[in-house]
Amino acid sequence: MKQLLKDIYYSFPVQLFILHFRKYQILLLFWFVLTSTINSNFMKNYGADALFFSPEYLGSVNFLGALITGVALGVFVMSWNVTTFILHSKRFKFLATTTHPFLKYCINNALLPLLFIFFYFVKLYRFNDYRELMGTGEILSCIAGILFGFILLLAISLAYFFGAGKTIQRRMVPIIINPELFNKKFSARHQPVDEFGLKVGIFFSGKFRIRQVRNVSHYRQDFIDSIFKRHHIAAIGSILLAFVFLVAVGFLLENRYFEMPAAASILIFFAVMTAVIGSLSYFLASWSLPAAIILLLFINYLYQKEIIDPRNKAYGIDYVNKNDPEYNKEALQALCTTEKIEADKANMTKILENWKARQSSEKPVMIFINVSGGGLRSAAFVMNALQKLDSITQGKLMQQTFLISGASGGMLAASYYRELYRLKQNGQPVNLTDERFTDHIAGDLLNPVFTSMIARDIFAPTQKFRVGEFKYVKDRGYAFEKKLSDNTNGLLNKQLKDLAADEVNARVPLIIFNSVIKSDGRKMMISTQPLSFMMKPAFLSADNNANPDAVDFASLFRNKQPMNMRMLTALRMNATFPYVLPNVWLPSKPVIDVMDAGLRDNYGQETTLRFIDTFDDWIKANTRAVIILQLRDRLNDNWQQPYLTSSVADMIVTPATMLQHNWFKLQDYFQTDQFSYLLKQHDSSMVRIPIMYKPEKADKGAVLNFHLTAREKRDVKESFNGTVNINAVNELTRILNSMAE
């Protein structure tokens, strides 16, 4: 038994496995991230695990998507093998004396990949069974697709290396069998000292048989190095193919057939990064870190000199004209002077009068719809809720709604529903209750974003497209907008100027798209109408020296063709979750960039309350009641998901993460105070009605991301019928009916 254990310990697979943890541990980082992801730990709240378990291709989870993911997994595993072969082969000299040394290396290096694949398939089965509601046949088809793709890539790769091995053999055999030629080529060189050898007793052959390691001490070190060098060159060639493939995909993404599953893009990216890190370590050795620092400094220099510009831009507005507006205190104050505020209030009052003229009563109920952020979870919930509420109220909801505001996913759905409503108002035969519309807005957005991030943003950031007379770089922001447009049948692919007429005439509710300026936290408000009166609280409107806490986008960028900006871009600015989507940079002095509206007002209520406060007199005189309808992707019960400390690690990270965890709860506290203060001074009846997503199981709710599983979609839709929501719907209908003349 002792000898058996010793033989196992000194076997090639075990020694290789141990070596990975001893040397170049940074390469294990990719395995750690992948394992953590499929274990639903890494980026769990953003649904990263679903990308690997349910790979989407051409809009659905299918065999082809699984096949592509399997091929990508094979690329990653082969990159791992190639890179570690280059780095570690010098420690196992016996390989150089065998036929097909790389094949034998891959076989003996398979322990870690096999453990990962087994774990992957177990998790995949459980996930798709419970969360995607797949049958056993569908799950096995997915596993078969991944496995087939993986084996296919391995077969192609090994065929390549077999060919390379035969070429090497043809070139080396004449040298080996000719002593004179052999001595001429090798004996004149200085013999390096072998400092890297590791003890190995047995290994698996190419036919998976156990073989004893032969003694190679009589082989010259320079001869062995020469053999390995030739195999290394062949290995590097294979990695270059993966890099070229990614670049090609980046240029071909416009074709929907090249929109790979996000998991495949991630795996190929990890493959390339593994090779890059390995190459730096191999060629630069101890100089790899200084070289990486110098490279970063060089890239930063190019960026500072505007030789390269990776910044995402707002599609449609003018970045060519360098007459950029100043962004400072004085410039913002000039946008909201007393005179400007009064003029913009007069313009909005006309729209209010147009809204009133379309109502069925002299003093109607005015509705404000606030929708919360929360990725596709919120989008699906809001769309489903709007469809059912408008049906229950017999069309009164949209007819009596004046303003819609909110953040992120909720605004995607609200904007989509409003555009459907606008089509119907303009005479198109649109069935607003069609469930397909909820499925459209709940369609995956994460796969194209990740694919573009890898294939375009990193490896092919040179492609451009045109909006009007201006060109912009295609990146993951563009990919997001394109997919959102495709999911909604192009209905959101409009410019702001296309929305103005119907909003002015109050044929549809007014929408304010919000985002947050990163540098100072001010709100950036985008609308077809001037909003200077929203730049500061109503009680400061007469103070020209007051410091605005919000910015009217169209006024600030009046010389940049703001009304030409795409509606899709306004929605993306509203939903720019950090890192997933790029911040949008705007042409001001200094340059400012904006991100997700939820950072300041995830519920849209702050915007609504300021509007009501500003037009308080008109609302009191012309309406019977005000309803603030909140469509929320989370409960207003602040005891949900408490931040509990369960480990020493939690104690360390809690001070840094506590605020983030409670961010939306803090907004709730603040906005409840805002509402109570306004309620006290508002003489007319004003009520806030929340309709909330409550998951069937508190710890199994839909995650906050741009991808929903089948179970999550079902759970989100069914949550509308919860007891709390039914009571809220009854209150809404009671108020609307009791106030009708």
XYZ file of C-alpha atoms in Angstrom:
741
model
C 0.000 0.000 0.000
C 2.818 2.385 0.884
C 4.457 1.774 -2.487
C 1.146 2.239 -4.268
C 0.571 5.590 -2.605
C 4.129 6.578 -3.433
C 3.620 5.598 -7.077
C 0.406 7.614 -7.219
C 2.050 10.641 -5.644
C 4.961 10.566 -8.100
C 2.759 9.904 -11.095
C 2.808 12.511 -13.836
C -0.871 13.589 -13.438
C -0.508 14.150 -9.686
C 2.817 15.956 -9.999
C 1.351 18.209 -12.700
C -1.708 18.950 -10.588
C 0.476 19.912 -7.618
C 2.786 21.955 -9.827
C -0.081 24.208 -10.946
C -0.557 25.269 -7.343
C 3.186 25.773 -6.828
C 4.010 27.773 -9.935
C 2.185 30.449 -11.934
C -0.819 30.433 -9.602
C -2.281 33.391 -11.459
C -3.318 30.974 -14.212
C -5.543 29.203 -11.682
C -7.508 32.425 -11.282
C -9.499 31.657 -14.435
C -10.401 28.203 -13.166
C -11.408 29.731 -9.842
C -13.672 32.317 -11.480
C -15.314 29.693 -13.685
C -15.826 27.262 -10.796
C -17.161 30.014 -8.566
C -19.531 31.135 -11.318
C -21.071 27.717 -11.976
C -21.300 27.214 -8.221
C -23.521 30.331 -8.196
C -21.125 32.322 -6.034
C -19.371 34.735 -8.398
C -21.793 37.429 -9.673
C -24.764 35.345 -8.528
C -27.037 38.374 -8.262
C -26.392 39.213 -11.890
C -27.196 35.762 -13.211
C -23.708 34.915 -14.442
C -24.329 31.205 -13.760
C -27.287 31.142 -16.160
C -25.001 32.152 -19.016
C -23.132 28.847 -18.661
C -26.080 26.615 -17.816
C -28.473 27.901 -20.490
C -26.370 29.196 -23.377
C -28.586 31.151 -25.764
C -28.048 31.244 -29.507
C -30.352 32.896 -32.047
C -32.708 33.898 -29.257
C -33.200 30.535 -27.563
C -31.465 27.840 -25.540
C -30.710 25.098 -28.040
C -28.253 22.412 -29.099
C -26.261 24.812 -31.293
C -25.743 27.218 -28.395
C -24.519 24.332 -26.242
C -22.277 23.129 -29.072
C -20.650 26.557 -29.445
C -20.151 26.748 -25.682
C -18.549 23.298 -25.740
C -16.172 24.369 -28.503
C -15.256 27.469 -26.478
C -14.673 25.306 -23.402
C -12.372 23.177 -25.523
C -10.504 26.295 -26.650
C -10.002 27.322 -23.026
C -8.819 23.864 -21.946
C -6.424 23.636 -24.894
C -5.105 27.115 -24.144
C -4.535 25.965 -20.579
C -2.713 22.887 -21.841
C -0.650 24.824 -24.367
C 0.344 27.540 -21.915
C 1.261 25.221 -19.074
C 3.055 22.916 -21.524
C 5.270 25.793 -22.585
C 5.886 26.832 -18.984
C 6.329 23.396 -17.397
C 7.660 21.030 -20.059
C 11.268 21.865 -19.098
C 10.596 20.185 -15.780
C 9.689 16.870 -17.442
C 12.515 16.108 -19.862
C 11.303 12.603 -20.612
C 8.479 14.049 -22.717
C 10.951 15.239 -25.360
C 12.002 11.665 -26.030
C 8.478 10.361 -26.597
C 6.325 10.467 -29.684
C 3.598 13.115 -29.590
C 4.761 14.735 -26.347
C 1.961 17.302 -26.309
C -0.712 14.601 -26.549
C 0.794 12.807 -23.572
C 1.004 16.084 -21.698
C -2.698 16.804 -22.316
C -3.727 13.337 -21.148
C -1.748 13.626 -17.941
C -2.846 17.219 -17.422
C -6.535 16.338 -17.637
C -7.213 15.999 -13.907
C -8.251 19.603 -13.307
C -10.344 19.968 -16.519
C -12.144 16.664 -15.876
C -13.029 17.639 -12.310
C -14.355 20.961 -13.575
C -16.418 19.413 -16.388
C -17.988 16.850 -14.039
C -18.888 19.602 -11.567
C -20.182 21.750 -14.440
C -22.552 19.081 -15.740
C -23.918 18.264 -12.279
C -24.681 21.933 -11.629
C -26.070 22.387 -15.153
C -28.539 19.547 -14.684
C -29.790 20.864 -11.355
C -30.065 24.448 -12.590
C -31.934 23.691 -15.797
C -34.223 21.249 -14.041
C -35.315 23.754 -11.403
C -34.758 27.242 -12.849
C -35.224 26.750 -16.580
C -38.039 24.174 -16.142
C -36.431 21.912 -18.738
C -37.301 18.282 -19.194
C -34.671 15.577 -18.853
C -34.386 15.253 -22.622
C -33.698 18.968 -23.077
C -31.061 18.954 -20.339
C -29.319 15.912 -21.781
C -29.401 17.551 -25.212
C -27.665 20.606 -23.722
C -25.025 18.434 -22.032
C -24.545 16.449 -25.239
C -24.073 19.655 -27.210
C -21.407 20.942 -24.834
C -19.672 17.577 -24.728
C -19.752 17.150 -28.500
C -18.373 20.643 -29.073
C -15.655 20.042 -26.499
C -14.592 16.731 -28.061
C -14.736 18.237 -31.547
C -12.350 21.025 -30.590
C -10.000 18.594 -28.868
C -9.972 16.392 -31.975
C -9.195 19.333 -34.256
C -6.495 20.601 -31.902
C -4.802 17.248 -31.527
C -4.938 16.711 -35.287
C -3.125 20.009 -35.624
C -0.482 18.951 -33.109
C -0.128 15.531 -34.708
C 0.691 17.281 -37.952
C 3.120 19.595 -36.197
C 4.721 16.598 -34.455
C 5.240 14.778 -37.736
C 6.839 17.886 -39.227
C 9.180 18.168 -36.257
C 10.019 14.460 -36.538
C 10.835 14.741 -40.244
C 13.186 17.610 -39.527
C 14.896 16.062 -36.503
C 15.339 12.433 -37.611
C 18.035 13.234 -40.218
C 19.945 15.096 -37.527
C 19.557 12.362 -34.904
C 20.689 9.479 -37.153
C 23.706 11.426 -38.419
C 26.269 11.652 -35.547
C 28.382 14.179 -37.408
C 25.459 16.455 -38.074
C 24.139 15.979 -34.513
C 27.485 16.939 -32.932
C 27.820 19.883 -35.245
C 24.428 21.208 -34.258
C 24.541 20.642 -30.497
C 27.969 19.803 -29.062
C 29.489 23.195 -29.589
C 27.051 24.827 -27.292
C 27.350 25.451 -23.622
C 25.340 22.901 -21.719
C 22.844 24.519 -19.399
C 22.371 23.128 -15.947
C 19.086 21.352 -15.431
C 17.551 23.119 -12.444
C 13.933 22.319 -13.129
C 13.545 18.579 -13.169
C 10.818 17.017 -11.039
C 10.676 13.397 -9.966
C 8.117 11.417 -11.961
C 7.781 7.625 -11.900
C 4.843 6.772 -14.154
C 2.625 8.470 -16.719
C -0.288 7.708 -19.033
C 0.647 6.976 -22.625
C -1.230 8.117 -25.698
C -3.333 4.934 -25.440
C -4.100 5.629 -21.747
C -1.781 2.881 -20.556
C 0.486 3.268 -17.547
C 4.129 3.534 -18.535
C 7.348 3.879 -16.582
C 9.318 7.063 -17.165
C 12.540 6.210 -18.980
C 15.919 7.545 -17.888
C 16.875 10.500 -20.097
C 19.952 11.662 -18.221
C 22.140 10.679 -21.165
C 20.313 13.077 -23.475
C 21.912 16.435 -24.025
C 19.979 19.304 -22.455
C 20.317 21.521 -25.504
C 18.917 18.732 -27.674
C 15.899 18.377 -25.381
C 15.422 22.139 -25.330
C 15.505 22.188 -29.108
C 12.747 19.573 -29.304
C 10.574 21.461 -26.817
C 11.164 24.770 -28.599
C 9.768 23.368 -31.834
C 6.667 22.117 -30.040
C 6.296 25.455 -28.269
C 6.245 27.286 -31.591
C 3.478 24.979 -32.812
C 1.564 25.612 -29.564
C 1.823 29.391 -29.882
C 0.395 29.119 -33.386
C -2.771 27.510 -32.024
C -3.336 30.371 -29.574
C -2.935 32.915 -32.337
C -5.806 31.198 -34.116
C -8.082 31.788 -31.072
C -7.078 35.451 -31.018
C -7.766 35.852 -34.738
C -11.137 34.145 -34.249
C -12.169 36.638 -31.555
C -11.171 39.587 -33.724
C -13.129 38.111 -36.651
C -16.209 37.628 -34.459
C -15.946 41.260 -33.386
C -16.192 42.370 -37.012
C -18.999 39.959 -37.839
C -21.304 40.570 -34.874
C -23.790 42.461 -37.031
C -24.712 39.074 -38.405
C -26.946 37.415 -35.817
C -25.333 34.046 -36.562
C -22.088 35.337 -35.029
C -23.739 36.419 -31.770
C -22.153 33.698 -29.677
C -23.520 32.681 -26.285
C -21.991 34.898 -23.622
C -20.448 31.852 -21.940
C -18.559 31.029 -25.152
C -17.215 34.576 -25.414
C -16.054 34.507 -21.808
C -14.336 31.145 -22.229
C -12.485 32.242 -25.373
C -11.474 35.473 -23.648
C -10.119 33.473 -20.719
C -8.260 31.283 -23.217
C -6.563 34.277 -24.806
C -5.753 35.850 -21.434
C -4.282 32.563 -20.202
C -2.024 32.508 -23.238
C -1.070 36.180 -22.844
C -0.136 35.771 -19.176
C 1.754 32.593 -19.966
C 3.635 34.291 -22.803
C 4.643 37.216 -20.611
C 5.848 34.812 -17.939
C 7.750 32.678 -20.447
C 9.443 35.335 -22.533
C 9.910 38.076 -19.931
C 10.257 35.973 -16.783
C 10.839 38.343 -13.861
C 10.380 41.334 -16.166
C 6.747 40.487 -16.897
C 5.292 42.774 -14.202
C 7.409 45.839 -15.138
C 6.528 45.221 -18.789
C 2.809 45.120 -17.968
C 3.108 48.398 -16.019
C 4.957 50.077 -18.906
C 2.265 48.895 -21.329
C -0.496 50.353 -19.145
C 1.354 53.666 -18.868
C 1.756 53.753 -22.645
C -1.960 53.113 -23.196
C -2.774 55.816 -20.659
C -0.506 58.235 -22.554
C -2.321 57.489 -25.823
C -5.623 58.099 -24.059
C -4.496 61.401 -22.520
C -3.305 62.635 -25.921
C -6.647 61.526 -27.443
C -4.831 59.219 -29.854
C -7.183 56.473 -28.677
C -10.634 57.129 -27.237
C -12.448 54.105 -25.754
C -15.188 56.256 -24.207
C -18.764 55.466 -25.080
C -20.809 58.311 -26.526
C -24.471 59.258 -26.686
C -25.579 58.146 -30.143
C -27.056 60.977 -32.150
C -25.551 64.071 -30.542
C -22.662 66.101 -31.943
C -19.157 65.335 -30.704
C -17.465 66.818 -33.793
C -18.273 70.446 -33.114
C -15.827 71.486 -30.387
C -18.024 74.294 -29.097
C -18.615 72.283 -25.923
C -20.691 73.844 -23.133
C -19.102 74.684 -19.809
C -20.052 72.432 -16.934
C -19.672 74.441 -13.750
C -21.775 76.154 -11.125
C -22.226 79.383 -13.064
C -23.181 77.609 -16.284
C -25.817 75.497 -14.538
C -27.251 78.503 -12.720
C -27.593 80.244 -16.083
C -29.766 77.364 -17.315
C -32.341 77.817 -14.558
C -32.750 81.551 -14.039
C -36.126 82.833 -12.879
C -36.983 83.966 -16.397
C -36.042 80.597 -17.932
C -37.985 78.673 -15.293
C -41.118 80.726 -15.858
C -40.893 80.255 -19.619
C -40.456 76.484 -19.296
C -43.275 76.276 -16.741
C -45.550 78.093 -19.188
C -44.644 75.543 -21.878
C -45.379 72.636 -19.514
C -48.654 74.246 -18.414
C -49.835 74.143 -22.035
C -49.085 70.418 -22.097
C -50.992 70.002 -18.824
C -53.956 71.798 -20.384
C -53.730 69.506 -23.424
C -53.767 66.528 -21.087
C -56.804 67.855 -19.259
C -58.652 68.453 -22.530
C -58.343 64.733 -23.339
C -59.920 63.639 -20.058
C -63.569 62.712 -19.640
C -64.236 64.871 -16.587
C -63.748 68.497 -15.656
C -61.489 67.614 -12.742
C -59.937 64.235 -13.502
C -57.668 62.034 -11.454
C -54.045 62.590 -12.447
C -51.754 59.568 -12.420
C -47.977 59.532 -12.142
C -46.297 56.195 -12.851
C -43.004 55.471 -11.083
C -41.101 52.344 -12.105
C -38.122 50.887 -10.314
C -34.808 49.701 -11.638
C -33.874 46.063 -11.399
C -32.744 44.747 -14.792
C -35.061 42.421 -16.697
C -36.690 41.394 -13.431
C -38.167 44.860 -13.191
C -38.786 45.091 -16.942
C -40.891 41.924 -16.983
C -42.765 42.897 -13.819
C -43.542 46.449 -14.991
C -44.650 45.348 -18.461
C -46.915 42.642 -17.098
C -48.335 45.033 -14.485
C -49.017 47.820 -16.999
C -50.803 45.421 -19.335
C -53.058 44.094 -16.596
C -53.687 47.452 -14.917
C -54.624 49.187 -18.161
C -56.962 46.297 -18.948
C -58.533 46.285 -15.462
C -59.075 50.060 -15.586
C -60.494 49.798 -19.136
C -57.824 52.037 -20.624
C -58.046 54.719 -17.957
C -54.524 54.099 -16.693
C -52.621 55.365 -19.702
C -55.238 57.926 -20.601
C -55.020 59.573 -17.177
C -51.271 59.201 -16.700
C -49.377 62.425 -17.253
C -45.793 61.521 -16.407
C -43.682 58.360 -16.281
C -40.300 58.298 -14.553
C -38.036 55.700 -13.048
C -34.848 53.776 -13.559
C -33.167 50.961 -15.451
C -35.256 47.905 -16.345
C -38.543 49.465 -15.308
C -38.051 52.285 -17.785
C -37.319 49.825 -20.591
C -40.755 48.293 -20.072
C -42.600 51.562 -19.466
C -41.129 53.109 -22.612
C -41.987 50.021 -24.648
C -45.565 49.963 -23.374
C -45.966 53.670 -24.051
C -44.779 53.189 -27.629
C -47.291 50.374 -28.087
C -49.967 52.661 -26.670
C -48.821 55.423 -29.018
C -49.208 53.099 -31.991
C -52.747 52.278 -30.893
C -53.536 55.977 -30.427
C -52.368 56.552 -33.974
C -54.763 53.953 -35.318
C -52.584 50.816 -35.410
C -54.277 47.489 -34.486
C -52.310 46.783 -31.310
C -53.549 44.397 -28.634
C -51.961 45.943 -25.538
C -52.690 42.863 -23.427
C -50.790 40.458 -25.691
C -48.456 38.435 -23.433
C -45.844 38.357 -26.183
C -44.961 41.973 -25.342
C -43.867 40.944 -21.839
C -41.792 38.157 -23.361
C -40.244 40.674 -25.777
C -39.091 43.061 -23.071
C -37.902 40.138 -20.929
C -35.735 38.832 -23.765
C -32.066 38.274 -23.016
C -29.765 41.306 -23.231
C -26.746 39.907 -21.411
C -25.396 37.555 -24.084
C -24.768 40.221 -26.762
C -23.333 42.615 -24.164
C -20.751 40.082 -22.969
C -19.968 38.910 -26.481
C -19.410 42.470 -27.635
C -17.353 43.266 -24.538
C -14.936 40.491 -25.417
C -14.982 40.507 -29.202
C -15.359 44.245 -29.841
C -14.435 46.326 -26.823
C -11.158 44.518 -26.184
C -10.060 43.029 -29.481
C -11.770 44.950 -32.282
C -12.693 48.470 -31.075
C -12.509 50.050 -34.544
C -15.883 49.409 -36.148
C -18.197 52.361 -36.546
C -21.816 53.031 -37.374
C -23.741 56.149 -38.293
C -26.620 57.989 -36.633
C -27.577 60.893 -38.855
C -24.428 62.703 -39.919
C -22.219 61.408 -37.083
C -20.219 58.202 -36.620
C -19.756 56.277 -33.374
C -17.735 53.227 -32.315
C -19.548 49.925 -31.949
C -19.094 48.566 -28.442
C -21.164 46.754 -25.828
C -23.339 49.864 -25.467
C -24.216 49.586 -29.144
C -24.768 45.823 -28.754
C -27.195 46.476 -25.871
C -29.195 48.983 -27.889
C -29.287 46.771 -30.966
C -30.523 43.761 -29.016
C -33.107 45.849 -27.145
C -34.318 47.187 -30.478
C -34.467 43.684 -31.959
C -36.350 42.337 -28.928
C -38.961 45.088 -29.268
C -39.276 44.813 -33.067
C -37.585 48.176 -33.638
C -40.293 50.095 -31.795
C -37.801 51.875 -29.523
C -35.400 52.740 -32.347
C -36.436 56.387 -32.552
C -34.862 59.764 -31.933
C -36.129 62.084 -29.215
C -37.509 64.497 -31.805
C -39.825 61.725 -33.043
C -41.580 61.673 -29.652
C -42.077 65.403 -29.178
C -45.350 66.015 -31.034
C -47.356 63.316 -29.276
C -45.989 64.404 -25.884
C -46.809 68.072 -26.488
C -50.349 67.166 -27.514
C -50.632 64.808 -24.505
C -51.603 61.920 -26.760
C -49.224 59.824 -24.655
C -47.772 60.307 -21.167
C -44.655 62.420 -20.872
C -41.447 60.517 -20.049
C -38.380 61.861 -18.254
C -35.300 59.699 -18.698
C -32.926 60.122 -15.787
C -29.286 59.239 -15.223
C -26.665 60.273 -12.674
C -23.565 62.354 -13.356
C -20.678 60.376 -11.942
C -18.504 63.304 -10.920
C -20.965 65.074 -8.628
C -24.120 62.961 -8.278
C -26.411 65.415 -10.044
C -29.353 64.041 -11.944
C -29.236 64.311 -15.735
C -32.807 64.658 -17.017
C -33.625 63.891 -20.654
C -36.947 64.947 -22.137
C -38.391 66.329 -25.343
C -39.494 69.372 -23.312
C -37.405 71.996 -21.467
C -37.103 71.187 -17.760
C -35.298 74.099 -16.126
C -37.947 74.103 -13.358
C -36.773 70.592 -12.396
C -33.136 71.586 -11.881
C -33.693 72.709 -8.300
C -36.439 72.456 -5.659
C -39.503 74.629 -6.220
C -38.857 76.818 -3.168
C -35.510 77.856 -4.703
C -36.896 78.675 -8.142
C -36.691 82.425 -7.546
C -33.110 82.261 -6.268
C -30.780 82.635 -9.256
C -27.794 81.862 -7.027
C -29.159 78.542 -5.824
C -27.039 75.541 -6.655
C -28.937 73.156 -9.005
C -28.920 69.462 -8.106
C -30.151 68.352 -11.535
C -29.379 69.207 -15.160
C -31.669 69.678 -18.138
C -29.881 67.671 -20.833
C -31.422 69.458 -23.814
C -30.640 72.901 -22.420
C -27.032 72.144 -21.509
C -26.294 70.560 -24.888
C -28.514 72.836 -26.977
C -25.689 73.319 -29.511
C -25.096 69.566 -29.813
C -28.342 68.526 -31.517
C -29.782 66.894 -28.354
C -33.122 65.988 -29.961
C -31.289 63.780 -32.450
C -30.212 61.440 -29.666
C -31.678 57.959 -29.914
C -34.382 56.917 -27.485
C -32.453 53.676 -27.096
C -29.449 55.668 -25.884
C -31.558 57.609 -23.388
C -32.811 54.285 -22.037
C -29.286 52.893 -21.869
C -28.039 55.958 -20.010
C -30.897 55.385 -17.599
C -29.880 51.724 -17.185
C -26.073 51.924 -17.212
C -25.200 49.463 -14.505
C -21.480 49.802 -13.663
C -19.137 47.612 -15.721
C -21.932 45.697 -17.425
C -22.569 48.731 -19.631
C -20.120 51.556 -20.319
C -20.664 54.985 -18.839
C -21.834 57.477 -21.456
C -19.440 60.404 -21.898
C -20.930 63.774 -22.828
C -19.201 66.641 -24.707
C -18.803 69.310 -22.025
C -15.931 71.233 -20.446
C -14.830 69.336 -18.423
C -16.122 66.099 -19.901
C -18.777 64.434 -17.754
C -20.101 60.904 -17.847
C -23.387 59.472 -16.625
C -24.523 56.162 -15.212
C -27.562 54.322 -13.861
C -30.459 56.445 -12.569
C -30.929 53.997 -9.704
C -27.828 55.333 -7.981
C -29.836 58.380 -6.946
C -33.498 57.533 -7.478
C -34.225 53.878 -8.181
C -37.971 54.391 -7.942
C -38.543 57.553 -9.990
C -40.393 59.142 -7.086
C -37.982 62.014 -6.538
C -38.696 63.279 -10.064
C -42.447 62.906 -9.618
C -42.572 64.703 -6.273
C -40.568 67.649 -7.586
C -42.884 67.948 -10.577
C -45.989 67.862 -8.349
C -44.466 70.427 -6.010
C -43.632 72.738 -8.932
C -47.139 72.608 -10.445
C -48.959 72.310 -7.142
C -51.318 75.217 -7.844
C -52.358 73.942 -11.264
C -52.873 70.410 -9.954
C -55.024 71.630 -7.053
C -57.162 73.710 -9.392
C -57.597 71.164 -12.161
C -57.598 67.665 -10.645
C -59.629 65.830 -8.054
C -56.860 63.574 -6.889
C -53.311 62.547 -7.596
C -52.250 58.905 -7.705
C -48.582 58.017 -7.571
C -48.510 54.478 -8.892
C -45.313 52.719 -7.879
C -44.335 49.598 -9.818
C -41.477 48.132 -7.808
C -39.235 45.112 -8.315
C -38.702 44.840 -4.558
C -40.835 45.110 -1.435
C -41.049 48.266 0.628
C -40.667 46.038 3.668
C -37.261 47.062 4.965
C -36.783 43.811 6.838
C -36.184 41.901 3.633
C -32.702 40.527 3.056
C -30.995 41.830 6.209
C -27.230 42.104 6.010
C -26.134 39.467 8.506
C -22.545 38.753 9.505
C -21.886 35.039 9.301
C -18.105 34.781 9.038
C -14.841 36.548 9.770
C -14.688 37.507 6.085
C -18.072 39.215 6.446
C -16.745 41.208 9.384
C -13.883 42.434 7.215
C -15.915 43.420 4.140
C -19.085 44.660 5.881
C -17.909 48.268 6.391
C -17.213 48.563 2.659
C -20.311 46.765 1.374
C -22.990 47.664 3.923
C -23.938 50.923 2.229
C -24.220 49.252 -1.169
C -26.417 46.495 0.249
C -28.763 49.006 1.892
C -28.655 51.646 -0.865
C -32.231 51.170 -2.044
C -33.526 50.945 1.524
C -31.934 54.322 2.260
C -33.700 55.733 -0.794
C -36.978 54.359 0.552
C -36.473 56.078 3.922
C -35.660 59.391 2.248
C -38.472 59.271 -0.296
C -41.073 58.348 2.324
C -40.113 61.542 4.152
C -40.343 63.510 0.898
C -43.808 62.148 0.223
C -45.046 62.879 3.743
C -43.846 66.512 3.592
C -45.540 67.081 0.232
C -48.717 65.366 1.387
C -49.058 67.767 4.296
C -49.057 70.856 2.094
C -51.046 69.410 -0.822
C -54.704 70.239 -0.308
C -56.035 67.858 -2.940
C -56.264 64.156 -2.333
C -52.928 62.447 -3.028
C -52.217 58.785 -2.552
C -49.273 56.504 -3.239
C -50.147 52.981 -4.411
C -47.293 50.456 -4.562
C -47.521 47.301 -6.654
C -44.548 45.118 -5.859
C -42.739 42.038 -7.019
C -42.710 39.475 -4.230
C -41.008 36.194 -5.174
C -42.734 32.927 -4.427
C -39.764 32.013 -2.257
C -37.925 34.823 -0.518
C -34.474 33.380 -1.249
C -35.311 32.149 -4.776
C -36.410 35.345 -6.461
C -35.362 36.604 -9.876
C -31.875 38.059 -9.883
C -30.978 41.605 -10.867
C -29.511 41.283 -14.331
C -30.274 41.373 -18.050
C -31.126 37.667 -18.283
C -34.084 35.806 -16.819
C -34.584 32.068 -16.513
C -37.914 30.433 -17.350
C -38.804 30.029 -13.671
C -37.902 33.645 -12.959
C -40.133 34.857 -15.792
C -43.023 32.776 -14.473
C -42.420 33.915 -10.900
C -42.325 37.598 -11.910
C -45.585 37.356 -13.855
C -47.436 35.443 -11.142
C -46.316 37.837 -8.398
C -48.786 40.421 -9.708
C -51.594 38.256 -8.355
C -50.322 38.364 -4.777
C -52.675 39.479 -2.013
C -50.916 42.807 -1.420
C -51.017 43.676 -5.105
C -54.667 42.690 -5.512
C -55.558 45.033 -2.645
C -53.548 47.798 -4.314
C -55.338 47.222 -7.632
C -58.695 47.382 -5.861
C -57.735 50.687 -4.286
C -56.642 52.063 -7.655
C -59.904 51.095 -9.361
C -61.945 52.371 -6.412
C -60.350 55.816 -6.618
C -60.712 56.012 -10.400
C -64.348 54.912 -10.306
C -65.363 57.042 -7.315
C -63.839 60.139 -8.879
C -65.537 59.629 -12.236
C -68.411 61.911 -13.068
